[in-house]
Coordinates of C-alpha atoms in Angstrom, one line a residue:
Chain H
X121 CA -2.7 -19.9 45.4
X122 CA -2.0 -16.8 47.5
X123 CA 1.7 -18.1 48.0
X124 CA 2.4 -19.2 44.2
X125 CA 1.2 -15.8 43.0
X126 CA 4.1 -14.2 45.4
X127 CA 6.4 -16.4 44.7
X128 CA 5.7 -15.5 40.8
X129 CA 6.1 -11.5 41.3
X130 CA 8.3 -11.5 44.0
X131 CA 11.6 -12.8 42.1
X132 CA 14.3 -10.7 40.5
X133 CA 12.7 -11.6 37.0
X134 CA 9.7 -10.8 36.9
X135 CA 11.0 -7.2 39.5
X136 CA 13.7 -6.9 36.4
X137 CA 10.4 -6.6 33.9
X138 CA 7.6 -4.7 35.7
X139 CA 9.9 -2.7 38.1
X140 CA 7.1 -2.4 41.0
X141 CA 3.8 -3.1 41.9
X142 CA 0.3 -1.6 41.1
X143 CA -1.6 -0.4 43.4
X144 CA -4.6 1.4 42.1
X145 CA -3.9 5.1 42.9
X146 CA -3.4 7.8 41.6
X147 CA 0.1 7.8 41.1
X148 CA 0.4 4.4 40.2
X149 CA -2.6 4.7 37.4
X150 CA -0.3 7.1 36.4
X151 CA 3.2 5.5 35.7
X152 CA 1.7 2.7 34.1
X153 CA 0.7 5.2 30.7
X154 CA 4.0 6.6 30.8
X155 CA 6.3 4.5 32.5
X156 CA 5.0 1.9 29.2
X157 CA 6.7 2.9 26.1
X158 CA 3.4 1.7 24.0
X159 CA 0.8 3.3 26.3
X160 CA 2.7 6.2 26.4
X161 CA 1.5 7.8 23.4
X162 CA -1.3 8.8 25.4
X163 CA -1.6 11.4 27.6
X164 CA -1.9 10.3 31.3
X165 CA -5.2 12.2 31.7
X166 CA -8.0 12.7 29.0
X167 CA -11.7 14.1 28.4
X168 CA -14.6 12.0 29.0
X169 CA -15.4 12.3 25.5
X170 CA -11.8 10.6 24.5
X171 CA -13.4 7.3 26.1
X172 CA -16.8 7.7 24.9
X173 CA -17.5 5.7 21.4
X174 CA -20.3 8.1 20.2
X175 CA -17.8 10.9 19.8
X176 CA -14.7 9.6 17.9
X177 CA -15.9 6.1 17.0
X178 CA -12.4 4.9 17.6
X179 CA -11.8 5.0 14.0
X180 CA -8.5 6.5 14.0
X181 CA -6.9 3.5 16.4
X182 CA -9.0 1.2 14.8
X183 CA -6.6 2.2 11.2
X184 CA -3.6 2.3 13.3
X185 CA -4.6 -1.6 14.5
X186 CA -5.7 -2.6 10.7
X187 CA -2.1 -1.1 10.0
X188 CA -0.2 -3.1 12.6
X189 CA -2.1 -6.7 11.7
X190 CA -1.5 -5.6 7.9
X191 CA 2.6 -5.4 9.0
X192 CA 2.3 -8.7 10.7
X193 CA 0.5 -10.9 8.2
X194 CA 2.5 -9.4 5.2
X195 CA 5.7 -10.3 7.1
X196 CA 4.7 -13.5 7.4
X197 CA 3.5 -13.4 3.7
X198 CA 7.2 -12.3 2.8
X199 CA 9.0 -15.4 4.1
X200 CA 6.8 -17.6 1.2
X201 CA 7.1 -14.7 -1.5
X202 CA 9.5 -14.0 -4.6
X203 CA 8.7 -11.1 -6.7
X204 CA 9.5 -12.4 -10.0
X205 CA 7.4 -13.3 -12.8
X206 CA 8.1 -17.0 -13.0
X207 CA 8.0 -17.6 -9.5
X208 CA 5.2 -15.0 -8.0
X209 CA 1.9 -16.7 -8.9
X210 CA 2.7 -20.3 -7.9
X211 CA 4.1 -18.6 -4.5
X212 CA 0.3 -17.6 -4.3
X213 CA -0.8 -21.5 -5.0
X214 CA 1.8 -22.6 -2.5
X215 CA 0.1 -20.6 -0.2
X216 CA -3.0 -21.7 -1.2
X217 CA -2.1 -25.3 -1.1
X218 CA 1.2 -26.4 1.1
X219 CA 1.9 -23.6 3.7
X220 CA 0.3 -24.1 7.0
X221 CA -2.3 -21.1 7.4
X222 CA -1.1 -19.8 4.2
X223 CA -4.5 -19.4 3.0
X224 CA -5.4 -17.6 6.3
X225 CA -3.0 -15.6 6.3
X226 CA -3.6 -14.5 3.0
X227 CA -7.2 -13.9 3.6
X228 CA -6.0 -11.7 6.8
X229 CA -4.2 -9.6 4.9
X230 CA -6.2 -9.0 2.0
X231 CA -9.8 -8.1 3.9
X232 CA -7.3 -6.2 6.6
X233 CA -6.5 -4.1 3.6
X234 CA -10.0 -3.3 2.6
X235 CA -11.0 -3.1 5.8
X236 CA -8.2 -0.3 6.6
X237 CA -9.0 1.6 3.5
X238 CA -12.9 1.6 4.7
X239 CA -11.7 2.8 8.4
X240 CA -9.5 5.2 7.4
X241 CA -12.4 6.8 5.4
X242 CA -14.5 6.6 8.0
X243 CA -11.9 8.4 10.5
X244 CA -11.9 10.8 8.2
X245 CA -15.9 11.8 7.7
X246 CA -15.6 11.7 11.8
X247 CA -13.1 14.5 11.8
X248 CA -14.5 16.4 9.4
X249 CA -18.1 15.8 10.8
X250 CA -16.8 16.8 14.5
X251 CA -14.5 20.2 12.6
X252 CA -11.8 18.5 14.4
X253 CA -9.8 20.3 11.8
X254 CA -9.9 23.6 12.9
X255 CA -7.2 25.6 14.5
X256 CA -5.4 24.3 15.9
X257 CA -5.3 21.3 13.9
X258 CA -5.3 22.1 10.2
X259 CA -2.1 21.2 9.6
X260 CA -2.6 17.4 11.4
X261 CA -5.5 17.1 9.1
X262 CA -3.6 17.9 6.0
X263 CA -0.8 15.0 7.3
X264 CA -4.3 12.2 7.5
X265 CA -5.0 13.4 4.0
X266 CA -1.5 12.5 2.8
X267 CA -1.7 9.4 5.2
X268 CA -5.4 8.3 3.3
X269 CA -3.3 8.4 0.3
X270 CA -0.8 6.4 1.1
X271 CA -3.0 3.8 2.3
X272 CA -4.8 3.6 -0.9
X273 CA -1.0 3.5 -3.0
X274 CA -0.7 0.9 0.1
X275 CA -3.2 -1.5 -1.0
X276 CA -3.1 -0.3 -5.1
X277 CA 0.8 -1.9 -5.3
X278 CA -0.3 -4.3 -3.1
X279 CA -3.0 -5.3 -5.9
X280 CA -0.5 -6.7 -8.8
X281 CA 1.9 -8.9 -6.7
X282 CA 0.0 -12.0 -6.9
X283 CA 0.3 -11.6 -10.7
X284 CA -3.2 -12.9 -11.3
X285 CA -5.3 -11.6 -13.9
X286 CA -7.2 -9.0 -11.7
X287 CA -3.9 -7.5 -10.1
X288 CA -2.0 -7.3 -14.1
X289 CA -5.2 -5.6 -15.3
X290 CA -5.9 -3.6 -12.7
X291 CA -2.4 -2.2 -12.6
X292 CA -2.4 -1.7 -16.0
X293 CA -5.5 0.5 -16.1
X294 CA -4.4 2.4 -13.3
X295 CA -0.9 2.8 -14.6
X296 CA -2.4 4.2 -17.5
X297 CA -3.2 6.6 -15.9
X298 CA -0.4 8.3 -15.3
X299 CA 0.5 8.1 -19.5
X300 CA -2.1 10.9 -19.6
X301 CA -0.6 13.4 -17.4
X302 CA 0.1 16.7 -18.8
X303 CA 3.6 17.4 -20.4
X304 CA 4.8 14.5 -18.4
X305 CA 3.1 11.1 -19.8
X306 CA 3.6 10.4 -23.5
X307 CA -0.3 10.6 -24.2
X308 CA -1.2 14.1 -22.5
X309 CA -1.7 17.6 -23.5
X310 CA 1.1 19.4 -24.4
X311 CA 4.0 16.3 -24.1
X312 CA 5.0 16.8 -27.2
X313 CA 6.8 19.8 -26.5
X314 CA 8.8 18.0 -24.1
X315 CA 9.8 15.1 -26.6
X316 CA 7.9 12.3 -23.7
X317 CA 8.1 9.3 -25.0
X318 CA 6.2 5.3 -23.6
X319 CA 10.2 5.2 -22.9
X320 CA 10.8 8.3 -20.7
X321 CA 7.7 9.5 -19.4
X322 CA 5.8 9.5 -15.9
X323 CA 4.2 5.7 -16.7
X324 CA 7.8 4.3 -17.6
X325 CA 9.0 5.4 -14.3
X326 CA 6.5 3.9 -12.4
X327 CA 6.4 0.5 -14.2
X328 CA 10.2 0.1 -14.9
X329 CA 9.3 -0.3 -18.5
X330 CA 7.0 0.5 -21.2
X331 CA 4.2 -2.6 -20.3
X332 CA 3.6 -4.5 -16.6
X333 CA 6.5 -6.7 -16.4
X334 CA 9.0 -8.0 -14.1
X335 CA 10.3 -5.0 -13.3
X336 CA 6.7 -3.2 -12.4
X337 CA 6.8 -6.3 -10.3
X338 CA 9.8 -5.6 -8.4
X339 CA 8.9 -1.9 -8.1
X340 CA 5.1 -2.9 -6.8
X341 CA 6.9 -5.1 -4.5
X342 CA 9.5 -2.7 -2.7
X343 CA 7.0 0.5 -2.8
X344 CA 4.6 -1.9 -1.0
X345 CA 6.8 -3.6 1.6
X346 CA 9.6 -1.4 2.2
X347 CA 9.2 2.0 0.7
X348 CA 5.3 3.3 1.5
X349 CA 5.5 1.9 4.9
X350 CA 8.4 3.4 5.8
X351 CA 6.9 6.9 5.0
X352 CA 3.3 5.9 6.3
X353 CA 4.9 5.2 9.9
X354 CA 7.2 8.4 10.0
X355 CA 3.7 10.6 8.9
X356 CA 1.9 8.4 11.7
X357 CA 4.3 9.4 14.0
X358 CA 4.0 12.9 13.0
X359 CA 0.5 12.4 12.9
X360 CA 0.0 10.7 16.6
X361 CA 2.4 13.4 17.9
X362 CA 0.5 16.2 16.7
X363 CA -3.0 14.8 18.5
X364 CA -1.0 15.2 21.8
X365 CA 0.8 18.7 20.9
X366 CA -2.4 20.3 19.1
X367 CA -4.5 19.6 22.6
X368 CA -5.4 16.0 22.3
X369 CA -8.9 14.6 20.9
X370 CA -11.4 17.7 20.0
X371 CA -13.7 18.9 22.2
X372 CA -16.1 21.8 22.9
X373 CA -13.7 24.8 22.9
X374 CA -15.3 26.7 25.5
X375 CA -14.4 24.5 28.0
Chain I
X92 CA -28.0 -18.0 -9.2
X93 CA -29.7 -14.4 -9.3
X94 CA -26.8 -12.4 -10.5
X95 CA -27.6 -9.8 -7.8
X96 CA -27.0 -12.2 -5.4
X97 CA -23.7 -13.2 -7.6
X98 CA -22.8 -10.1 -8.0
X99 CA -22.8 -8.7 -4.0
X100 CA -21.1 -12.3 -2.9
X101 CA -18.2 -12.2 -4.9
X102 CA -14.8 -12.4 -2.6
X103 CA -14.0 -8.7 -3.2
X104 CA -17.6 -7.4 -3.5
X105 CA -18.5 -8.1 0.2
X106 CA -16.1 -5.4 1.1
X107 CA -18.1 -3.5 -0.7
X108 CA -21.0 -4.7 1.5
X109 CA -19.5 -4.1 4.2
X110 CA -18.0 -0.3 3.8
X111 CA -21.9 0.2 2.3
X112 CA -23.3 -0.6 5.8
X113 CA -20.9 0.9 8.3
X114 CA -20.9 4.6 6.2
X115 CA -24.6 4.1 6.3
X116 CA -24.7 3.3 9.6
X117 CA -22.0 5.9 10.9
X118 CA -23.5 8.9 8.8
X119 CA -26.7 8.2 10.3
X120 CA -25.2 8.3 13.5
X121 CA -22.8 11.4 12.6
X122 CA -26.3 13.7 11.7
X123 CA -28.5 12.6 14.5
X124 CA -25.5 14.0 17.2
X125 CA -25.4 16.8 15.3
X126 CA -28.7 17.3 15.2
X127 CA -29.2 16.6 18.8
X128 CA -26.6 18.7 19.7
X129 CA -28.5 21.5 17.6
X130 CA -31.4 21.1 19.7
X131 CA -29.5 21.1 22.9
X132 CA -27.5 24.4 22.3
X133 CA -30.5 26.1 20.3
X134 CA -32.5 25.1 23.6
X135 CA -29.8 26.9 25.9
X136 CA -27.7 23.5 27.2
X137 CA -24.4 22.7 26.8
X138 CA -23.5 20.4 23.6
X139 CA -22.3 17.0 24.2
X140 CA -18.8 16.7 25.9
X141 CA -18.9 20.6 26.4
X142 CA -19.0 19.9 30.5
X143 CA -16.7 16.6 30.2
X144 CA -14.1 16.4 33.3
X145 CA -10.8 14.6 32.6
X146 CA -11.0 10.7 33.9
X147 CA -7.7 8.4 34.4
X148 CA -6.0 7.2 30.8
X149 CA -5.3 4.0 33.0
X150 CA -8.1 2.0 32.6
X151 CA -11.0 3.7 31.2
X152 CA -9.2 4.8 27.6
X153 CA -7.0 1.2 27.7
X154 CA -9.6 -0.5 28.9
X155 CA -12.1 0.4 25.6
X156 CA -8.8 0.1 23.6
X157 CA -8.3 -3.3 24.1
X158 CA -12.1 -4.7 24.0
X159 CA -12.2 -3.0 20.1
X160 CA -9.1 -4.1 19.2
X161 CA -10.4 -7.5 20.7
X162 CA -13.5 -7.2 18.6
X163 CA -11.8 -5.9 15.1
X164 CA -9.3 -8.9 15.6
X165 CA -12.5 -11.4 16.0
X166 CA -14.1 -9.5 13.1
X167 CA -11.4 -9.8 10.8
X168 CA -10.6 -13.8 11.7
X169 CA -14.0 -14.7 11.0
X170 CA -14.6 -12.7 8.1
X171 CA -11.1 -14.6 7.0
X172 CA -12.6 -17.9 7.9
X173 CA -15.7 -17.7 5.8
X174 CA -14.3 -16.0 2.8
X175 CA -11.3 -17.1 1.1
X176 CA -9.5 -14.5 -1.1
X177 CA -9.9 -14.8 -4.6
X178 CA -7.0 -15.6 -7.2
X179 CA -7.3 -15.7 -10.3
X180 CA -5.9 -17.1 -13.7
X181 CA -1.7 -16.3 -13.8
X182 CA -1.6 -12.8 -15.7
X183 CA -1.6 -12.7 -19.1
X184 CA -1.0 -9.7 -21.4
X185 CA -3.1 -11.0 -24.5
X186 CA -6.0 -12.0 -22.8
X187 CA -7.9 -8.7 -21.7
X188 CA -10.8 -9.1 -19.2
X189 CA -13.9 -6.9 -19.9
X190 CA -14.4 -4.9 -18.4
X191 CA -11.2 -4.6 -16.6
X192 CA -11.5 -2.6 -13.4
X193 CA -9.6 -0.9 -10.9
X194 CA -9.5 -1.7 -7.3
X195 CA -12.6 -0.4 -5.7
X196 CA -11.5 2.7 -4.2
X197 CA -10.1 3.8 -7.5
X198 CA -13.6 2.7 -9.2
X199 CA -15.3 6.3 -8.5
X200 CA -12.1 7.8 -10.7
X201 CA -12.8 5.1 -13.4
X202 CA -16.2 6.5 -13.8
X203 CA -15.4 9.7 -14.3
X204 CA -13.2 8.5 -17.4
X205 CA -16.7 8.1 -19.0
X206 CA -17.3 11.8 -18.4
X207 CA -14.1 13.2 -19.5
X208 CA -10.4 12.4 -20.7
X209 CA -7.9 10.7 -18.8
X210 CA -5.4 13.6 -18.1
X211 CA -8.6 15.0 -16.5
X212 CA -9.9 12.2 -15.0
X213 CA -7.5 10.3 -13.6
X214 CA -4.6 12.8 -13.0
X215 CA -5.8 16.5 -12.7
X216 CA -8.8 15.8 -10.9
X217 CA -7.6 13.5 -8.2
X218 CA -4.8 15.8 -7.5
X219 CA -7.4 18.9 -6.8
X220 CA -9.1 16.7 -4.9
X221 CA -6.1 15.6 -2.5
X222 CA -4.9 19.3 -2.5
X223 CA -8.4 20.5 -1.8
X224 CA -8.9 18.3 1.1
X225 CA -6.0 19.4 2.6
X226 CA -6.7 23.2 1.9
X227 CA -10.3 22.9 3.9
X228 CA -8.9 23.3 7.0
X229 CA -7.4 26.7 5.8
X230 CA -10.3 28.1 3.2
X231 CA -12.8 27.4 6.0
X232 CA -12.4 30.1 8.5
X233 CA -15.8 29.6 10.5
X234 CA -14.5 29.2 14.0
X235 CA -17.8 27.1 15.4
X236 CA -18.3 23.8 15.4
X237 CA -15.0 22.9 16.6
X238 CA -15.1 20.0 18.8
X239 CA -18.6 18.8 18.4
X240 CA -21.0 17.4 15.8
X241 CA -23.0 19.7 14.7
X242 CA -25.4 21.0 11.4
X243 CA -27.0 24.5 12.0
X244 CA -23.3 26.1 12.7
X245 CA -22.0 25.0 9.6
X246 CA -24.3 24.0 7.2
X247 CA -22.5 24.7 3.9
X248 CA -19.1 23.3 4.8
X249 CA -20.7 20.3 5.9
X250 CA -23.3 19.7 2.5
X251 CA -20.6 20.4 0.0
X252 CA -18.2 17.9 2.2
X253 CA -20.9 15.3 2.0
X254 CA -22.1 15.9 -1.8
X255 CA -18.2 15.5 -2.6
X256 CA -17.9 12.4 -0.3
X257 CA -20.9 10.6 -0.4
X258 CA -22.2 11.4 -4.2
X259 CA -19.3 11.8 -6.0
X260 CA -17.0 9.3 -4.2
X261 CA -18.8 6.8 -2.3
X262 CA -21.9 6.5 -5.1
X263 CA -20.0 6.6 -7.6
X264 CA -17.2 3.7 -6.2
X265 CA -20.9 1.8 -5.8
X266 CA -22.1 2.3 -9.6
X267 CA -18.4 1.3 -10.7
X268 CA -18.7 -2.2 -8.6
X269 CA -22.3 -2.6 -8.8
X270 CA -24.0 -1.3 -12.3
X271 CA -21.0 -1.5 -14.7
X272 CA -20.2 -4.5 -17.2
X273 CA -18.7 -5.4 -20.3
X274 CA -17.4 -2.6 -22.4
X275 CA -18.3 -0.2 -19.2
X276 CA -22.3 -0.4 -20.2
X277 CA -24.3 0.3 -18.2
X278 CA -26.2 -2.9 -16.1
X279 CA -28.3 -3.2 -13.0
X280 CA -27.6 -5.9 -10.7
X281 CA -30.2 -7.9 -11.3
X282 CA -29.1 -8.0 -15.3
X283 CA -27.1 -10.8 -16.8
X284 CA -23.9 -9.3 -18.6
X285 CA -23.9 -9.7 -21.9
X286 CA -20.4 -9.1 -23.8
X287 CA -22.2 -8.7 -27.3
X288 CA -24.2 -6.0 -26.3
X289 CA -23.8 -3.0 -28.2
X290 CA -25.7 0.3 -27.5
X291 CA -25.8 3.1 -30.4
X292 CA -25.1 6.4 -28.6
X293 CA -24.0 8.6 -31.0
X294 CA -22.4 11.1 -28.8
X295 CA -21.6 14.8 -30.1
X296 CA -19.9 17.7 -28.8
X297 CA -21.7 21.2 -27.1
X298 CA -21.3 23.0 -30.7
X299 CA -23.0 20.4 -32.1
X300 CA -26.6 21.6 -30.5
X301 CA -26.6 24.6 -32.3
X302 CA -25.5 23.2 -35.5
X303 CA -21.9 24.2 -35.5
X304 CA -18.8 21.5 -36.6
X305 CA -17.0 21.3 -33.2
X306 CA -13.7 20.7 -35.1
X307 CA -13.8 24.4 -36.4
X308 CA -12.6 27.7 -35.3
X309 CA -16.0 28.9 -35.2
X310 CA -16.4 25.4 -33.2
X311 CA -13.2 25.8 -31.0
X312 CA -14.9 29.8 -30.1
X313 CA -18.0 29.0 -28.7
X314 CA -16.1 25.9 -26.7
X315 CA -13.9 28.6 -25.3
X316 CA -16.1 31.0 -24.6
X317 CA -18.6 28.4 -22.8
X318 CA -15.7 27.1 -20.7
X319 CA -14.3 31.0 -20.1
X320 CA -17.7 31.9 -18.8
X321 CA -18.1 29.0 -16.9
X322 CA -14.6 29.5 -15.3
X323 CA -14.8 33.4 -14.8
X324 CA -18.4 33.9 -14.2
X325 CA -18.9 31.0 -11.5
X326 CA -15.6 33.5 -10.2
X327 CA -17.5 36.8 -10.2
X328 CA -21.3 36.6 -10.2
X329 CA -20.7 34.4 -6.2
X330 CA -18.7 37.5 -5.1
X331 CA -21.5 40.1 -7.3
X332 CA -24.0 38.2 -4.9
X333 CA -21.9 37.6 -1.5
X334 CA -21.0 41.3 -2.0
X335 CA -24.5 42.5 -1.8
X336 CA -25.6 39.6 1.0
X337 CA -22.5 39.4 3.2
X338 CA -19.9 41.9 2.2
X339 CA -18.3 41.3 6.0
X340 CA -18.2 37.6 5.5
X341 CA -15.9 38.5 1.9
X342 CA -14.0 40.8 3.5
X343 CA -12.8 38.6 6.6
X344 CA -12.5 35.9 3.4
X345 CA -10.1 37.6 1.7
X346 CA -9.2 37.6 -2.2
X347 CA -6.2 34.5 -2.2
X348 CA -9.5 32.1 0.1
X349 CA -12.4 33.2 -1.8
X350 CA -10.6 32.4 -5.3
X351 CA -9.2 29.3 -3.9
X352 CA -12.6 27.8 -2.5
X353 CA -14.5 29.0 -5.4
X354 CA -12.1 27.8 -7.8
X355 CA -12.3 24.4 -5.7
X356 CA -16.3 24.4 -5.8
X357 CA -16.8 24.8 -9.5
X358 CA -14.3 22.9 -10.6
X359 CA -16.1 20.0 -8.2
X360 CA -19.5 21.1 -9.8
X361 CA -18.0 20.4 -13.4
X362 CA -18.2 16.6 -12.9
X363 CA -22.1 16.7 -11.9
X364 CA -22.7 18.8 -14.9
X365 CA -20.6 17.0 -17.1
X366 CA -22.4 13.9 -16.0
X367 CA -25.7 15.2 -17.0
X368 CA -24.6 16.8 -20.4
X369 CA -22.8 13.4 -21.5
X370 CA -26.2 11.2 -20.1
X371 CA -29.0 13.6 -20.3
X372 CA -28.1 15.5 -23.8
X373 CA -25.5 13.2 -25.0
X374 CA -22.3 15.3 -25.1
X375 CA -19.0 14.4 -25.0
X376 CA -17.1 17.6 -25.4
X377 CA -17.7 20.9 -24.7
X378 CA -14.7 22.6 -25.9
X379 CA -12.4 21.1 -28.4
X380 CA -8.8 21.9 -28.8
X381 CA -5.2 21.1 -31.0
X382 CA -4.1 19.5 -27.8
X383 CA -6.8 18.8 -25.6
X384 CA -10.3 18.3 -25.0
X385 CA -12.6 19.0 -22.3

């Protein structure tokens, strides 16, 4: 056993991946946070209370995992997916019917959503509950408020591109919305003035049109796969960056 | 089937469910180490984590990293496995549910459409509240508290940040999902819906109660003058009162914070009072105008 186990780790292969050996000392404990290009996003020493569950809960990784099984299963969700009127819904009863694990998959993905959006709320009562906000963290806080947002516009243009009744109404309502804002949306206070139109106000823009149609489709589609994510990982970057720059997790200042 | 039983196993609604238990459980858990952690410090003793040493990244932190991720990735399959997600009939523009609701996270927002118009409800407001979350870490400028639950130190931060979060969010994302049907009535869970229901409510505007057309000038005054006073005395009479109580704590405050947090609070306090004027005396407006209505 002894000798297949060396004969494993001692060839130029597996020496080529993991470089050395790991002995546990200090050193060694060490270079395997930072000589990892995953692990090292931590810091290579932390406080007990980093480790301990009562204090943050592990909410925040616990969002950044929801948002890494949410990249994977929609991925695989893309491959089985056109965002077009005619051919959206029966992609969904494909899925439902003749993909292996579509339906799976599917079901991944949509609880991973509402379990993220639960999470991140979470994370945020724990930060807030802990002041964890304070100096020298206010402005890391105001990036997880943007973040919170994005992950509800993650899973609200998520919502319409199964084109099911739910999703078109719920979009609809929602979109609505935005025909009510002031000066800018055709039905709010003081648009007139502007001459905002359904055809050239804030709702128009969002939907591609005057009602939820293909092109709403299309836009749902690209904000939700391409566009939002894109700007959710740059803030989590920013955002994971910051933890380590503004002192790491929180703790008792007097210390 | 019971329809409260219905209603809390439909596909989407078990989220519900489930965000329902684990706030429960973690705001419990939030106020008792904050109220230990009272007890410790009022007693003398260091709060938790305050004499924490630094341990090894590599395994502790990795280690407990792995086993949740482990456990969330378990959580999610099984909850994956026993509940399918729902899909239903292929859109269609001329058939309109009712009631047609948001997603749930949006349903506390679609409430407050009941209580005011939409450029109030579902863009003004939600934009003060994303700009007000991020202004708390700058309008709040007590230094304790930082790195540790706790109550005593910060009492009022932490009861206006849990009325906003816990009342007017999370209750009313519950009332929106739970308690409302057909034509947004009104219905508790145990109710069967019921799409020819029809309840007479006449509503009437805040000028109304003393006998004055709210469509009026006489009627578009007194709106005014309620909403001015509102607005401007909820701005002065605080910092009347703070000047006598605390006149250090304004001065450290400074004018820009203490019109920016009280702006915040009373413009936050509206919806409550709103929501009792509309349900308790049956107003829908207080304050009429050409081009909007509040």
């Amino acid at each position: 056993m002894n000798d297949l186990f060396n004969k494993v780790k001692k060839n130029l292969i597996w020496k080529s991946v993991f470089r050395r050996d790991y002995r546990d000392n200090v050193r060694d404990r060490a270079l395997a946070i930072f000589g990892n290009v995953f692990l090292h996003l931590h810091p290579v020493k932390v406080r007990e209370s980093a480790v301990k569950l009562r204090y943050t809960w592990g909410m925040g990784g616990i969002t950044f995992l929801a948002f890494i099984i949410l990249t994977i299963t929609g991925v695989v969700l893309m491959f089985y997916y056109h965002p077009t009127v005619d051919q959206a819904y029966s992609d969904m009863k494909d899925l439902e019917f003749q993909v292996p694990y579509g339906v799976i998959t599917r079901n991944l993905h949509r609880w991973g959503a509402h379990f993220m959006v639960i999470v991140v709320m979470i994370h945020m009562f724990r930060v807030f509950m802990t002041g964890s906000y304070k100096a020298p963290r206010q402005f890391n806080w105001g990036i997880g408020v943007i973040l919170l947002v994005l992950t509800f516009l993650l899973s609200f243009t998520g919502y319409l591109l199964p084109w099911d009744q739910l999703g078109f109404w719920a979009i609809t309502v929602g979109t609505n919305m935005g025909a009510a804002t002031p000066l800018l949306g055709y039905q709010g206070p003081f648009s007139e003035y502007l001459h905002i139109t359904p055809y050239n106000d804030v709702r128009f823009a969002l939907l591609g049109g005057a009602i939820v149609g293909g092109n709403a489709l299309l836009r749902s589609y690209i904000w939700h796969c391409i566009a939002i994510p894109l700007i959710a990982t740059i803030l989590m970057v920013v955002h994971f960056w910051r933890v380590r720059k503004d002192g790491g997790i929180s703790r008792p200042q007097n210390n | 089937m019971n329809p409260f039983i219905e209603i809390i196993t439909q596909p989407d609604n078990i989220a519900i469910v489930i965000m329902i238990l684990m706030v429960s459980f973690f705001m419990v858990w939030a106020f008792q180490q904050a109220f230990q952690n009272d007890k410790l410090k009022s007693a003398g003793y260091a709060v938790d984590g305050e004499l924490d040493k630094d341990v090894d990244t590599f395994k502790p932190l990795v280690r407990i990293e792995l086993l949740i991720s482990l456990a969330v990735m378990l959580f999610l399959t099984v909850w994956s496995i026993v509940v399918d997600a729902p899909l239903e009939e292929i859109a269609n523009p001329t058939l309109t549910p009712n009631p047609a609701k948001a997603p749930w996270y949006f349903l506390g927002l679609q409430e407050l459409l009941v209580y005011f118009d939409p450029w109030l409800a579902g863009v003004v407001l939600p934009s003060l509240i994303v700009v007000g979350l991020i202004a708390i870490p700058y309008i709040d400028i007590n230094p304790k508290g930082n790195g540790y639950y706790t109550f005593s130190e910060r009492k009022y931060s932490i009861l206006i940040f849990s009325f906003g979060f816990f009342v007017l969010w999370l209750l009313l994302i519950v009332i929106g999902v739970f308690d409302r049907g057909p034509g947004w009535l009104w219905y508790w869970p145990w109710q069967e819906w019921d799409i020819q229901r029809v309840v007479y409510e006449p509503t009437r505007d805040l000028s109304n109660l003393v006998g004055i057309e709210s469509r009026s000038l006489p009627g578009f005054i007194i709106g005014a003058v309620v909403v001015g006073a509102y607005m401007i005395g909820g701005m002065i009479w605080p910092y009347k009162y703070w000047q006598k109580k605390n006149p250090e704590m304004l001065q450290q405050l400074g004018m820009t914070r203490y019109v920016t947090i009280v702006f915040l609070f009373i413009t936050m306090m509206s919806v409550p009072i709103k929501m009792i004027l509309r349900l308790v005396f049956l107003v829908k407006y207080v304050w009429i105008t050409p081009w909007f209505n509040v």
